[in-house]
Coordinates of C-alpha atoms in Angstrom, one line a residue:
M584 CA 70.8 78.9 -6.3
K585 CA 68.8 77.8 -9.3
M586 CA 69.3 74.3 -10.5
A587 CA 69.4 73.7 -14.2
A588 CA 66.6 71.7 -15.7
P589 CA 67.6 68.2 -16.8
T590 CA 68.3 67.8 -20.5
A591 CA 66.0 65.7 -22.7
C592 CA 68.6 63.0 -22.7
K593 CA 68.8 63.0 -18.9
A594 CA 65.0 63.1 -18.5
A595 CA 64.8 60.1 -20.7
S596 CA 67.4 58.3 -18.6
L597 CA 65.5 59.2 -15.5
G598 CA 62.4 57.7 -16.9
C599 CA 60.5 60.9 -17.1
N600 CA 59.1 60.1 -20.5
N601 CA 58.8 56.4 -20.0
K602 CA 55.5 54.8 -18.8
P603 CA 56.1 52.3 -16.0
T604 CA 55.2 48.7 -17.1
F605 CA 52.7 46.8 -15.0
P606 CA 51.5 43.3 -15.5
E607 CA 48.0 43.3 -17.1
L608 CA 45.4 43.2 -14.2
D609 CA 41.7 42.6 -14.0
F610 CA 40.3 45.9 -12.8
R611 CA 37.6 44.4 -10.6
S612 CA 39.6 41.8 -8.7
G613 CA 43.2 42.9 -9.2
A614 CA 44.1 39.4 -10.4
R615 CA 46.9 39.1 -12.9
V616 CA 45.5 38.1 -16.3
E617 CA 48.6 36.0 -16.9
E618 CA 47.9 34.0 -13.7
L619 CA 44.3 33.5 -14.7
N620 CA 45.3 32.2 -18.1
K621 CA 47.7 29.7 -16.5
L622 CA 45.0 28.5 -14.1
I623 CA 42.6 28.0 -17.0
Q624 CA 45.3 26.0 -18.9
E625 CA 45.8 23.9 -15.8
F626 CA 42.1 23.3 -15.4
T627 CA 41.9 22.3 -19.1
K628 CA 44.8 19.9 -18.7
H629 CA 43.1 18.0 -15.8
D630 CA 39.6 18.2 -17.3
Q631 CA 40.5 16.7 -20.6
R632 CA 41.4 13.1 -20.1
E633 CA 43.6 11.3 -22.5
Y634 CA 42.6 7.7 -23.4
D635 CA 45.0 4.9 -24.1
D636 CA 44.1 1.9 -26.3
Q637 CA 42.5 0.0 -23.5
R638 CA 40.3 2.9 -22.5
A639 CA 39.3 3.5 -26.1
L640 CA 38.3 -0.1 -26.4
E641 CA 36.2 0.2 -23.2
I642 CA 34.4 3.2 -24.6
H643 CA 33.7 1.3 -27.8
T644 CA 32.5 -1.7 -25.9
A645 CA 30.0 0.3 -23.8
K646 CA 28.7 2.1 -26.9
D647 CA 28.1 -1.1 -28.8
F648 CA 26.3 -2.5 -25.7
I649 CA 24.0 0.5 -25.6
F650 CA 23.3 0.3 -29.4
S651 CA 22.6 -3.5 -29.2
M652 CA 20.3 -2.9 -26.3
L653 CA 18.3 -0.3 -28.3
G654 CA 18.1 -2.7 -31.2
M655 CA 16.5 -5.2 -28.8
V656 CA 14.1 -2.5 -27.5
Q657 CA 13.0 -1.9 -31.1
K658 CA 12.3 -5.6 -31.6
L659 CA 10.2 -5.9 -28.4
D660 CA 7.2 -4.1 -30.0
Q661 CA 8.5 -2.4 -33.2
K662 CA 7.7 1.0 -31.8
L663 CA 11.1 2.6 -32.5
P664 CA 11.9 3.3 -36.1
V665 CA 13.6 0.2 -37.8
A666 CA 16.6 2.3 -39.1
N667 CA 17.2 5.0 -36.6
E668 CA 19.7 7.8 -36.3
Y669 CA 20.9 8.7 -32.9
L670 CA 22.8 11.8 -31.7
L671 CA 25.6 10.9 -29.2
L672 CA 26.9 13.9 -27.3
S673 CA 30.0 13.9 -25.0
G674 CA 28.8 15.0 -21.6
G675 CA 25.7 14.1 -19.6
V676 CA 22.4 15.9 -19.3
R677 CA 23.7 17.4 -16.0
E678 CA 26.5 19.0 -18.0
G679 CA 24.0 21.1 -20.0
V680 CA 24.7 19.5 -23.4
V681 CA 20.9 19.6 -24.1
D682 CA 18.3 22.0 -22.9
L683 CA 16.7 19.7 -20.3
D684 CA 16.2 21.4 -17.0
L685 CA 14.6 18.6 -15.0
D686 CA 13.8 18.8 -11.3
E687 CA 14.0 15.0 -10.9
L688 CA 17.6 14.5 -11.8
N689 CA 19.6 12.5 -9.3
V690 CA 23.0 13.9 -8.5
Y691 CA 25.9 11.9 -9.9
A692 CA 29.6 13.0 -9.5
R693 CA 32.5 12.2 -11.8
G694 CA 35.1 10.2 -10.0
T695 CA 32.6 9.0 -7.4
D696 CA 29.8 7.6 -9.7
Y697 CA 31.3 7.6 -13.2
D698 CA 34.4 8.4 -15.2
M699 CA 32.9 9.6 -18.5
D700 CA 29.4 10.7 -19.4
F701 CA 27.4 10.8 -22.6
T702 CA 24.0 11.9 -23.7
L703 CA 22.2 9.8 -26.4
L704 CA 19.2 11.3 -28.2
V705 CA 17.0 8.4 -29.4
P706 CA 14.2 9.3 -31.8
A707 CA 10.9 7.5 -30.9
L708 CA 9.3 9.2 -33.9
K709 CA 10.9 10.7 -37.0
L710 CA 9.4 13.2 -39.4
H711 CA 11.9 13.5 -42.2
D712 CA 9.9 14.1 -45.3
R713 CA 9.4 17.8 -45.0
N714 CA 11.2 20.4 -47.2
Q715 CA 9.2 23.4 -46.0
P716 CA 9.5 24.9 -42.5
V717 CA 7.9 22.6 -39.9
T718 CA 4.8 24.1 -38.2
L719 CA 4.1 22.8 -34.7
D720 CA 1.0 23.0 -32.5
M721 CA 2.2 25.7 -30.1
R722 CA -1.2 27.1 -29.2
H723 CA -1.2 25.4 -25.7
S724 CA 2.4 26.0 -24.9
A725 CA 5.0 28.5 -23.8
L726 CA 7.6 29.7 -26.3
C727 CA 10.2 27.1 -27.2
H728 CA 7.6 24.4 -26.4
S729 CA 5.0 22.5 -28.3
W730 CA 2.4 19.7 -28.2
L731 CA 2.7 17.0 -30.9
S732 CA -0.4 15.6 -32.6
L733 CA -0.1 12.2 -34.2
R734 CA -2.2 13.5 -37.0
L735 CA 1.1 14.4 -38.7
F736 CA 1.8 10.6 -39.0
D737 CA 0.2 7.6 -40.7
E738 CA -2.4 5.3 -39.2
G739 CA 0.2 2.6 -38.5
T740 CA 2.2 5.0 -36.4
I741 CA -0.9 6.2 -34.5
S742 CA -1.9 2.6 -33.8
K743 CA 1.6 1.7 -32.5
W744 CA 1.8 4.7 -30.1
K745 CA -1.8 5.2 -29.0
D746 CA -1.0 3.9 -25.5
C747 CA 1.7 6.6 -25.1
C748 CA -0.7 9.5 -25.9
T749 CA -3.1 11.7 -24.2
I750 CA -6.5 11.8 -25.9
V751 CA -8.5 14.9 -26.6
D752 CA -12.0 14.6 -28.0
H753 CA -13.3 17.5 -30.0
I754 CA -16.9 18.8 -30.3
N755 CA -17.2 17.5 -33.9
G756 CA -16.5 14.0 -32.6
A757 CA -12.9 13.7 -33.9
T758 CA -10.3 12.2 -31.6
N759 CA -6.8 13.7 -31.4
Y760 CA -3.9 11.8 -30.0
F761 CA -1.1 14.0 -28.5
F762 CA 2.2 12.3 -28.1
S763 CA 3.0 12.3 -24.3
P764 CA 6.6 12.8 -23.2
T765 CA 6.0 11.3 -19.8
K766 CA 4.2 8.2 -21.2
V767 CA 6.9 7.8 -23.8
A768 CA 9.6 8.0 -21.1
D769 CA 7.7 5.4 -18.9
W770 CA 7.4 3.0 -21.9
F771 CA 11.1 3.5 -22.8
Y772 CA 12.3 2.8 -19.2
D773 CA 10.1 -0.3 -18.9
S774 CA 11.3 -1.6 -22.3
I775 CA 15.0 -1.0 -21.4
S776 CA 14.5 -2.7 -18.1
V777 CA 13.0 -5.8 -19.8
V778 CA 15.8 -6.0 -22.3
L779 CA 18.6 -5.5 -19.7
S780 CA 16.9 -8.3 -17.6
E781 CA 17.1 -10.6 -20.5
I782 CA 20.7 -9.7 -21.4
Q783 CA 21.8 -10.3 -17.8
K784 CA 20.3 -13.8 -17.8
K785 CA 22.8 -14.8 -20.4
P786 CA 26.0 -12.8 -19.7
Q787 CA 28.7 -13.0 -22.3
R788 CA 32.5 -12.8 -21.9
G789 CA 33.6 -9.1 -21.9
M790 CA 30.1 -7.8 -21.6
P791 CA 29.7 -4.5 -19.6
K792 CA 28.4 -4.7 -16.1
V793 CA 25.2 -2.7 -15.6
E794 CA 25.9 -0.9 -12.3
K795 CA 22.8 1.4 -12.3
V796 CA 19.6 1.9 -14.2
E797 CA 17.5 4.8 -13.1
K798 CA 14.6 6.9 -14.5
N799 CA 15.3 10.6 -13.8
G800 CA 12.2 12.4 -14.8
T801 CA 11.9 11.7 -18.6
I802 CA 15.5 10.5 -19.1
I803 CA 17.0 7.1 -18.4
S804 CA 20.4 7.0 -16.8
I805 CA 22.6 3.9 -17.1
I806 CA 26.0 3.5 -15.6
L807 CA 28.1 0.7 -17.2
G808 CA 31.3 -0.8 -15.8
V809 CA 33.6 -1.9 -18.6
G810 CA 37.1 -2.9 -17.5
S811 CA 38.5 -0.1 -15.4
S812 CA 35.9 2.5 -16.7
R813 CA 32.5 3.5 -15.5
M814 CA 30.4 5.3 -18.2
L815 CA 27.2 7.2 -17.6
Y816 CA 24.7 7.2 -20.5
D817 CA 21.8 9.6 -20.2
I818 CA 19.3 8.3 -22.8
V819 CA 16.7 10.7 -23.9
P820 CA 13.6 9.7 -26.0
V821 CA 13.0 12.5 -28.6
V822 CA 11.0 13.3 -31.8
S823 CA 13.4 14.0 -34.7
F824 CA 12.6 16.4 -37.5
K825 CA 14.5 17.3 -40.7
G826 CA 14.4 20.9 -41.7
W827 CA 13.7 23.9 -39.5
P828 CA 10.8 25.0 -37.3
A829 CA 8.7 27.9 -38.6
V830 CA 8.9 29.6 -35.1
A831 CA 12.7 30.0 -35.5
Q832 CA 12.6 31.1 -39.2
S833 CA 13.3 34.8 -38.5
W834 CA 16.6 33.8 -36.7
L835 CA 18.0 32.7 -40.1
M836 CA 17.5 36.2 -41.5
E837 CA 20.0 37.7 -39.0
N838 CA 23.8 37.9 -39.3
H839 CA 25.7 35.3 -37.3
F840 CA 29.3 34.5 -36.3
W841 CA 29.2 31.2 -38.3
D842 CA 28.3 32.9 -41.6
G843 CA 30.9 31.8 -44.2
K844 CA 32.4 29.2 -41.9
I845 CA 29.7 26.5 -42.3
T846 CA 26.8 26.4 -44.6
E847 CA 23.2 27.2 -43.6
E848 CA 22.3 23.7 -44.7
E849 CA 24.6 22.3 -42.0
V850 CA 23.1 24.5 -39.4
I851 CA 19.4 23.9 -40.2
S852 CA 19.6 20.2 -41.1
G853 CA 17.2 19.2 -38.3
F854 CA 15.9 19.7 -34.8
Y855 CA 14.3 17.8 -32.0
L856 CA 11.4 17.8 -29.5
V857 CA 12.8 16.7 -26.1
P858 CA 10.7 15.6 -23.1
A859 CA 10.7 18.7 -21.0
C860 CA 7.9 21.1 -20.3
S861 CA 7.8 24.8 -19.4
Y862 CA 7.3 25.9 -15.8
K863 CA 3.6 26.4 -16.3
G864 CA 3.1 23.7 -19.0
K865 CA 1.3 20.4 -18.9
K866 CA 3.9 17.7 -18.3
D867 CA 2.0 15.0 -20.0
N868 CA 1.7 16.9 -23.3
E869 CA 4.4 19.5 -23.6
W870 CA 7.8 19.0 -25.4
R871 CA 10.7 21.4 -25.7
L872 CA 12.3 22.4 -28.9
S873 CA 16.0 21.4 -29.0
F874 CA 18.6 22.5 -31.5
A875 CA 21.3 20.1 -30.4
R876 CA 22.1 19.0 -33.9
S877 CA 22.7 22.7 -34.9
E878 CA 24.8 23.3 -31.8
V879 CA 27.2 20.5 -32.7
Q880 CA 27.8 22.4 -36.0
L881 CA 28.2 25.8 -34.4
K882 CA 30.7 24.4 -31.9
K883 CA 33.1 23.9 -34.8
C884 CA 33.2 27.7 -35.2
I885 CA 34.1 28.6 -31.6
S886 CA 37.8 29.2 -30.8
S887 CA 39.6 26.9 -28.4
S888 CA 40.4 29.7 -26.0
L889 CA 36.7 30.6 -25.7
M890 CA 35.8 27.0 -25.2
Q891 CA 38.4 26.6 -22.5
A892 CA 37.0 29.7 -20.7
Y893 CA 33.4 28.3 -21.1
Q894 CA 34.4 24.9 -19.6
A895 CA 36.2 26.6 -16.7
C896 CA 33.3 28.9 -16.0
K897 CA 30.8 26.0 -16.2
A898 CA 32.9 24.1 -13.6
I899 CA 32.8 27.1 -11.3
I900 CA 29.1 27.9 -11.5
I901 CA 27.6 24.3 -11.7
K902 CA 28.0 23.8 -7.9
L903 CA 27.9 27.4 -6.8
L904 CA 24.5 28.1 -8.4
S905 CA 22.9 24.7 -7.9
R906 CA 20.6 25.8 -5.0
P907 CA 17.9 27.0 -5.5
K908 CA 17.8 25.7 -9.1
A909 CA 17.9 28.6 -11.5
I910 CA 20.9 28.5 -13.8
S911 CA 22.0 25.5 -15.9
P912 CA 25.1 25.1 -18.0
Y913 CA 22.8 25.5 -21.0
H914 CA 22.1 29.1 -20.1
L915 CA 25.9 29.7 -20.1
R916 CA 26.2 28.1 -23.5
S917 CA 23.5 30.3 -24.9
M918 CA 25.3 33.4 -23.5
M919 CA 28.5 32.2 -25.2
L920 CA 26.8 31.9 -28.5
W921 CA 25.3 35.4 -28.2
A922 CA 28.8 36.7 -27.3
C923 CA 30.1 35.1 -30.5
D924 CA 27.6 37.1 -32.5
R925 CA 28.3 40.3 -30.6
L926 CA 32.1 40.3 -30.6
P927 CA 34.6 40.5 -33.5
A928 CA 35.9 37.1 -34.7
N929 CA 39.6 38.1 -34.6
Y930 CA 39.2 39.2 -30.9
L931 CA 37.6 35.8 -30.0
A932 CA 40.3 34.0 -31.9
Q933 CA 43.1 35.3 -29.6
E934 CA 44.8 32.3 -28.0
D935 CA 45.9 34.1 -24.8
Y936 CA 42.6 35.8 -24.1
A937 CA 41.0 32.9 -22.2
A938 CA 41.1 34.9 -18.9
H939 CA 39.3 37.8 -20.6
F940 CA 36.6 35.5 -21.9
L941 CA 36.1 33.8 -18.5
L942 CA 35.7 37.2 -16.8
G943 CA 33.3 38.3 -19.6
L944 CA 31.2 35.2 -19.3
I945 CA 30.8 35.8 -15.5
D946 CA 29.9 39.4 -16.2
D947 CA 27.4 38.3 -18.9
L948 CA 25.8 35.8 -16.5
Q949 CA 25.5 38.3 -13.7
H950 CA 23.9 40.8 -16.2
C951 CA 21.4 38.3 -17.3
L952 CA 20.5 37.4 -13.7
V953 CA 20.1 41.0 -12.6
N954 CA 17.9 41.8 -15.6
K955 CA 16.2 38.4 -15.4
M956 CA 16.8 38.1 -19.2
C957 CA 18.5 35.3 -21.1
P958 CA 17.1 34.9 -24.7
N959 CA 17.2 31.5 -26.3
Y960 CA 19.8 31.7 -29.0
F961 CA 17.6 30.2 -31.8
I962 CA 14.3 31.7 -30.6
P963 CA 15.3 35.1 -29.0
Q964 CA 11.7 36.0 -28.1
C965 CA 11.9 33.1 -25.6
N966 CA 13.4 34.4 -22.3
M967 CA 14.8 31.4 -20.4
L968 CA 14.9 33.3 -17.0
E969 CA 11.5 34.8 -17.1
H970 CA 10.0 32.4 -14.6
L971 CA 12.6 33.1 -11.8
S972 CA 11.7 35.1 -8.7
E973 CA 13.5 38.4 -7.8
E974 CA 14.8 36.8 -4.7
T975 CA 16.4 33.9 -6.6
V976 CA 18.1 36.0 -9.2
M977 CA 19.5 38.4 -6.7
L978 CA 20.8 35.5 -4.5
H979 CA 22.7 34.1 -7.5
A980 CA 23.9 37.5 -8.7
R981 CA 25.5 38.0 -5.3
K982 CA 27.1 34.6 -5.4
L983 CA 28.6 35.5 -8.8
S984 CA 29.8 38.8 -7.4
S985 CA 32.0 36.8 -5.0
V986 CA 33.4 34.9 -8.0
R987 CA 34.1 38.1 -9.8
S988 CA 35.9 39.5 -6.8
D989 CA 38.3 36.6 -6.7
P990 CA 38.3 34.5 -9.9
A991 CA 41.7 33.0 -9.2
E992 CA 40.6 31.4 -6.0
H993 CA 37.5 29.9 -7.6
L994 CA 39.6 28.6 -10.5
R995 CA 41.9 26.9 -8.0
T996 CA 38.9 25.3 -6.3
A997 CA 37.6 24.0 -9.7
I998 CA 41.1 22.6 -10.4
E999 CA 41.2 20.8 -7.0
H1000 CA 37.7 19.3 -7.7
V1001 CA 38.7 17.9 -11.1
K1002 CA 42.0 16.6 -9.8
A1003 CA 40.1 14.9 -6.9
A1004 CA 37.7 13.3 -9.4
N1005 CA 40.7 12.0 -11.4
R1006 CA 42.3 10.6 -8.3
L1007 CA 39.1 8.8 -7.3
T1008 CA 39.0 7.2 -10.8
L1009 CA 42.6 6.1 -10.6
E1010 CA 42.1 4.7 -7.1
L1011 CA 39.0 2.7 -8.2
Q1012 CA 41.0 1.4 -11.2
R1013 CA 43.7 0.2 -9.0
R1014 CA 41.3 -1.6 -6.8
G1015 CA 39.7 -3.2 -9.8
S1016 CA 36.2 -2.3 -8.7
T1017 CA 34.6 -3.4 -12.0
T1018 CA 34.9 -6.6 -13.9
S1019 CA 38.0 -6.5 -16.1
I1020 CA 37.4 -6.6 -19.8
P1021 CA 39.8 -9.0 -21.6
S1022 CA 42.6 -7.3 -23.5
P1023 CA 42.3 -7.7 -27.3
Q1024 CA 45.7 -9.5 -27.3
S1025 CA 44.7 -12.0 -24.5
D1026 CA 42.7 -14.4 -26.7
G1027 CA 43.3 -14.2 -30.4
G1028 CA 41.2 -17.2 -31.1
D1029 CA 37.8 -15.6 -30.1
P1030 CA 36.2 -14.1 -33.2
N1031 CA 33.8 -12.0 -31.0
Q1032 CA 36.6 -10.1 -29.4
P1033 CA 37.7 -6.9 -31.2
D1034 CA 41.3 -6.9 -32.3
D1035 CA 44.2 -4.5 -31.6
R1036 CA 43.5 -2.5 -34.8
L1037 CA 40.1 -1.5 -33.5
A1038 CA 41.5 -0.2 -30.3
K1039 CA 44.2 1.8 -32.2
K1040 CA 41.6 3.2 -34.5
L1041 CA 39.4 4.3 -31.6
Q1042 CA 42.4 5.8 -29.9
Q1043 CA 43.0 7.9 -33.0
L1044 CA 39.4 9.0 -33.2
V1045 CA 39.2 10.1 -29.6
T1046 CA 42.6 11.9 -29.8
E1047 CA 41.7 13.7 -33.0
N1048 CA 38.2 14.7 -31.9
P1049 CA 38.3 15.9 -28.3
G1050 CA 34.9 17.0 -27.0
K1051 CA 33.1 16.5 -30.4
S1052 CA 29.7 15.0 -30.8
I1053 CA 28.9 11.8 -32.7
S1054 CA 25.9 11.0 -34.9
V1055 CA 25.1 7.3 -35.1
F1056 CA 23.2 5.3 -37.6
I1057 CA 22.4 1.7 -36.7
N1058 CA 20.2 -1.0 -38.1
P1059 CA 18.7 -3.0 -35.3
D1060 CA 18.6 -6.1 -37.5
D1061 CA 22.4 -5.9 -37.8
V1062 CA 23.7 -4.5 -34.5
T1063 CA 27.2 -5.8 -35.3
R1064 CA 27.8 -2.9 -37.8
P1065 CA 27.1 0.6 -36.2
H1066 CA 28.0 3.5 -38.5
F1067 CA 29.0 6.7 -36.7
R1068 CA 29.9 10.2 -37.7
I1069 CA 32.1 12.6 -35.7
D1070 CA 31.0 16.0 -37.1
D1071 CA 31.3 15.4 -40.8
K1072 CA 33.5 12.3 -40.8
F1073 CA 32.0 8.9 -41.3
F1074 CA 33.4 5.6 -39.9

């Protein structure tokens, strides 16, 4: 007996024409995208600390101490520019906020050694009178690196810094002084040590406790205890330029994700030479080009969901790929900037796409490793992975493959790590491990103590500008009045 075919109406009711609905899955790992998004949100919540008035005051106190110390360094031998402009970045050198891949970095851990970390770029020399592209002596260096001849400067500058140079005599009898990153770092560390020794002979009420001062390659790391906070400052001596280097001029001719969002003048306002040489370079002479000032501006154009994915990805890889040393967070940041150029802005602006962005960053990183190719964002002809061995890149690519197979588990591990760091910080605060800084309300009669309004103002600045970078202008003859800028706001 033949059965009648179901009518269209019955077919619909049976679901014949309806596609079954599944949660969105990651094809490679089978992880639910919704779960990954929730894990990234949880990581972000624990990773971004909120500061109360007291913590904001402690941050300000540490910053003022560092600036006052640098003012005293300038007065030692007048080597540093009298009116200097610093770039203060949230996050230490180990966090990849600048392209400084140093072998000599000591390992510090948030929660164990410090609660907050900053990088401060301090110009030892400034060349700010150029309107045309800056041409550097790159004949002896790898791409993205340069030697710096003091011939660009006046006789007074040469006389001041002769002892921090390597000397090259030419056949024609002329002497050329090349500014040495290692000698400058040695001078800077010695000067800071002298100043801190003098400061500690006459301690003042509420002054930060200097818990550690170490030279890590060409940077100086200082950990300060202020009240219940421990702050790590990585201080980097740099050479500061206004304008743009000729070697990166062609990059400006390309289309970029920031076009129309910020002006070209904001992006190319200046660059630095930082004390790091290439893998085959001469450590005493070679500096690395840094575009940290431009990166601060570009960061304003990156969506919050992509930044959350980047921070989560960085937390996953920073320990996983630490040995042997090959990948730094700066590589990951470069890949993120390339992705912003490659992908549509409306796609990257999607608020619930953090999981897609995380998986994409892992894929990008693995692709770069397998192909041993990671172009510098500003100087694309410079391949930042060129020096790696085949063995190293394949080892790290396999490690990333395990992450890609179970991203949820690695996110949970990252969350546990950041929660553990926060617990350690709270525990040390409860124990009162550092000297307590007086509360602004505790002694209204002391004119040297900041008042409650300052704490509230700082609280507002920190809350309104999470993760942003601060540019600081300070006159060492008047260290009581630092002027600082968060992106384009002045205070």
